[in-house]
């Protein structure tokens, strides 16, 4: 009867040693000065793509939801917003290939989806904007099996492999397109029955002017994702400050006003 008791004490002692070792190791980690550094410079640096409407538009009179949101967040934090426009953002579906550095930006916006893949590279703060795979056709439905569908793989971190498998399983042929402009021309000029792309890409093409109707792909197959503000992993004090500022904007109604302005209240 005494042996089990000794084993229990041994396990407890081992757990205690492990906890002490972890706490000791943590004490040697460099301090998180991300917020203090921003306060010392008085600047919050943000990296965005040249255009990703309606989140980033490139139009100074109507700069985009993410831009105006970050301006308001910087104001809450009593910082000046510095915008760094980089064409590499969105150049690939994997954010790791955007070639960003801490020297360039404290926050990444304008095309960051809150997906598992993105969270492997950045820590994220979701915004009300929502994205996912959408289809567009003149009938508002997908065509019959055997028809060809234009597909723009996109770069927002959505699951392209699953989309490809789903299209094949549905009996459609996928015609890949390399840019929003090619996607639009393929639908309008080539007469394909339908197309599939990321939500904000389809929104930006204004294909409703050509008689097209947009609609979400089945949510049971393709979940929708919130867009997000991306911050570097480890910048916990800065993340808490940005999150707190966002909560204040939500409580004051500023966030809702921006959602209305950019038609993001009801996706």
Short mmCIF file of C-alpha atoms in Angstrom, two decimals, residues 34-211:
data_model
loop_
_atom_site.label_atom_id
_atom_site.label_comp_id
_atom_site.label_asym_id
_atom_site.label_seq_id
_atom_site.Cartn_x
_atom_site.Cartn_y
_atom_site.Cartn_z
CA UNK A 34 5.79 46.37 -29.06
CA UNK A 35 3.30 48.88 -27.63
CA UNK A 36 5.92 50.95 -25.84
CA UNK A 37 7.97 51.23 -29.03
CA UNK A 38 4.93 52.52 -30.94
CA UNK A 39 4.18 55.03 -28.19
CA UNK A 40 7.76 56.26 -28.27
CA UNK A 41 7.72 56.85 -32.03
CA UNK A 42 4.12 58.08 -32.03
CA UNK A 43 3.45 56.12 -35.23
CA UNK A 44 1.48 52.97 -36.08
CA UNK A 45 2.80 51.52 -39.35
CA UNK A 46 0.33 49.63 -41.52
CA UNK A 47 1.02 47.61 -44.67
CA UNK A 48 -1.79 47.27 -47.23
CA UNK A 49 -2.05 46.26 -50.90
CA UNK A 50 -2.57 48.97 -53.55
CA UNK A 51 -6.23 47.97 -53.88
CA UNK A 52 -8.60 45.44 -52.33
CA UNK A 53 -12.01 47.07 -52.45
CA UNK A 54 -13.88 47.84 -50.31
CA UNK A 55 -11.19 47.29 -47.65
CA UNK A 56 -8.55 49.32 -49.52
CA UNK A 57 -9.49 51.39 -52.55
CA UNK A 58 -6.58 53.73 -53.31
CA UNK A 59 -9.07 56.62 -53.47
CA UNK A 60 -8.13 59.33 -50.94
CA UNK A 61 -11.74 60.52 -50.72
CA UNK A 62 -12.98 57.03 -49.90
CA UNK A 63 -9.88 55.05 -48.88
CA UNK A 64 -11.57 51.85 -47.76
CA UNK A 65 -13.00 50.17 -44.68
CA UNK A 66 -9.68 48.88 -43.31
CA UNK A 67 -7.94 52.21 -43.87
CA UNK A 68 -10.62 54.26 -42.09
CA UNK A 69 -10.87 51.67 -39.33
CA UNK A 70 -7.12 51.79 -38.72
CA UNK A 71 -7.17 55.59 -38.75
CA UNK A 72 -9.81 55.45 -36.01
CA UNK A 73 -7.83 52.82 -34.07
CA UNK A 74 -4.66 54.90 -34.28
CA UNK A 75 -6.63 57.89 -33.04
CA UNK A 76 -7.88 55.90 -30.04
CA UNK A 77 -4.27 54.96 -29.28
CA UNK A 78 -3.11 58.56 -29.79
CA UNK A 79 -0.82 57.54 -32.60
CA UNK A 80 -0.35 58.73 -36.17
CA UNK A 81 -1.16 56.20 -38.87
CA UNK A 82 1.56 55.63 -41.49
CA UNK A 83 0.40 53.62 -44.50
CA UNK A 84 2.89 51.55 -46.47
CA UNK A 85 1.46 50.28 -49.77
CA UNK A 86 3.04 47.02 -50.92
CA UNK A 87 2.13 45.16 -54.09
CA UNK A 88 3.46 41.91 -52.57
CA UNK A 89 0.43 41.67 -50.26
CA UNK A 90 -1.98 39.30 -51.93
CA UNK A 91 0.55 38.25 -54.57
CA UNK A 92 0.33 34.71 -53.23
CA UNK A 93 -2.28 32.83 -51.19
CA UNK A 94 0.31 32.16 -48.45
CA UNK A 95 1.04 35.27 -46.31
CA UNK A 96 4.54 33.92 -45.65
CA UNK A 97 5.38 34.71 -49.27
CA UNK A 98 4.40 38.37 -49.01
CA UNK A 99 7.98 39.22 -47.91
CA UNK A 100 6.93 41.56 -45.11
CA UNK A 101 9.17 42.70 -42.26
CA UNK A 102 8.68 44.36 -38.89
CA UNK A 103 10.54 47.40 -40.20
CA UNK A 104 7.81 47.89 -42.80
CA UNK A 105 4.70 47.40 -40.69
CA UNK A 106 3.22 46.81 -37.27
CA UNK A 107 -0.16 45.80 -38.73
CA UNK A 108 -1.06 44.09 -42.02
CA UNK A 109 -4.52 44.77 -43.48
CA UNK A 110 -6.51 44.88 -46.70
CA UNK A 111 -6.81 41.22 -47.56
CA UNK A 112 -5.95 39.24 -44.42
CA UNK A 113 -8.49 36.48 -43.82
CA UNK A 114 -8.81 34.99 -40.34
CA UNK A 115 -8.00 31.43 -41.40
CA UNK A 116 -5.88 28.68 -39.85
CA UNK A 117 -3.25 29.25 -42.51
CA UNK A 118 -3.03 32.96 -41.77
CA UNK A 119 -2.88 32.37 -38.02
CA UNK A 120 0.16 30.16 -38.58
CA UNK A 121 1.99 33.29 -39.74
CA UNK A 122 0.32 36.16 -37.92
CA UNK A 123 -1.85 36.75 -34.88
CA UNK A 124 -5.16 38.16 -36.02
CA UNK A 125 -7.87 40.54 -34.80
CA UNK A 126 -11.09 39.80 -36.73
CA UNK A 127 -13.13 42.67 -38.20
CA UNK A 128 -16.83 42.60 -39.21
CA UNK A 129 -15.99 42.15 -42.91
CA UNK A 130 -16.69 38.60 -44.08
CA UNK A 131 -15.26 36.66 -46.99
CA UNK A 132 -15.48 33.23 -48.59
CA UNK A 133 -15.96 31.57 -51.96
CA UNK A 134 -18.75 33.08 -54.05
CA UNK A 135 -20.17 32.13 -57.42
CA UNK A 136 -21.65 34.42 -60.03
CA UNK A 137 -23.89 33.66 -63.00
CA UNK A 138 -26.69 35.24 -65.00
CA UNK A 139 -29.23 32.82 -63.53
CA UNK A 140 -28.10 33.07 -59.91
CA UNK A 141 -27.41 29.31 -59.87
CA UNK A 142 -24.58 27.02 -60.90
CA UNK A 143 -24.88 25.49 -64.39
CA UNK A 144 -25.58 21.88 -65.28
CA UNK A 145 -22.93 19.19 -64.97
CA UNK A 146 -20.41 19.24 -67.77
CA UNK A 147 -20.41 23.03 -68.16
CA UNK A 148 -17.22 25.09 -67.78
CA UNK A 149 -16.82 27.46 -64.83
CA UNK A 150 -14.29 30.28 -64.65
CA UNK A 151 -12.27 30.08 -61.43
CA UNK A 152 -10.00 32.70 -59.90
CA UNK A 153 -7.96 30.92 -57.19
CA UNK A 154 -7.55 34.06 -55.10
CA UNK A 155 -5.01 35.00 -52.47
CA UNK A 156 -6.99 35.58 -49.27
CA UNK A 157 -6.03 32.26 -47.66
CA UNK A 158 -9.14 30.35 -48.73
CA UNK A 159 -8.90 26.60 -49.37
CA UNK A 160 -8.17 26.29 -53.08
CA UNK A 161 -7.53 22.54 -52.99
CA UNK A 162 -10.96 21.89 -51.51
CA UNK A 163 -12.57 24.18 -54.11
CA UNK A 164 -10.86 22.31 -56.95
CA UNK A 165 -12.04 18.95 -55.60
CA UNK A 166 -15.58 20.28 -55.12
CA UNK A 167 -15.78 21.58 -58.69
CA UNK A 168 -14.62 18.24 -60.10
CA UNK A 169 -17.02 16.31 -57.85
CA UNK A 170 -19.88 18.50 -59.12
CA UNK A 171 -19.12 17.47 -62.69
CA UNK A 172 -17.95 20.91 -63.88
CA UNK A 173 -14.82 21.82 -65.80
CA UNK A 174 -12.74 24.58 -64.24
CA UNK A 175 -11.15 27.22 -66.43
CA UNK A 176 -8.47 28.94 -64.39
CA UNK A 177 -7.96 32.70 -64.61
CA UNK A 178 -4.89 34.55 -63.36
CA UNK A 179 -6.32 37.97 -62.47
CA UNK A 180 -9.62 39.71 -61.71
CA UNK A 181 -9.49 41.39 -65.12
CA UNK A 182 -9.12 38.05 -66.90
CA UNK A 183 -11.87 36.54 -64.74
CA UNK A 184 -14.22 39.36 -65.76
CA UNK A 185 -13.40 39.20 -69.44
CA UNK A 186 -13.75 35.41 -69.46
CA UNK A 187 -17.30 35.71 -68.14
CA UNK A 188 -18.40 38.72 -70.16
CA UNK A 189 -16.68 38.05 -73.48
CA UNK A 190 -16.29 34.25 -73.57
CA UNK A 191 -19.83 33.58 -72.48
CA UNK A 192 -19.11 31.05 -69.73
CA UNK A 193 -22.15 30.19 -67.64
CA UNK A 194 -20.65 30.96 -64.22
CA UNK A 195 -17.55 31.85 -62.26
CA UNK A 196 -16.18 31.31 -58.75
CA UNK A 197 -13.88 33.67 -56.87
CA UNK A 198 -13.32 35.24 -53.46
CA UNK A 199 -16.17 37.48 -52.25
CA UNK A 200 -14.41 40.85 -52.44
CA UNK A 201 -12.91 40.13 -55.85
CA UNK A 202 -16.39 39.51 -57.22
CA UNK A 203 -17.71 42.63 -55.48
CA UNK A 204 -14.99 44.77 -57.04
CA UNK A 205 -15.81 43.71 -60.61
CA UNK A 206 -19.37 45.14 -60.61
CA UNK A 207 -20.63 42.31 -62.81
CA UNK A 208 -24.20 43.05 -61.77
CA UNK A 209 -24.00 45.78 -64.42
CA UNK A 210 -23.67 42.95 -66.95
CA UNK A 211 -26.67 41.03 -65.65
#
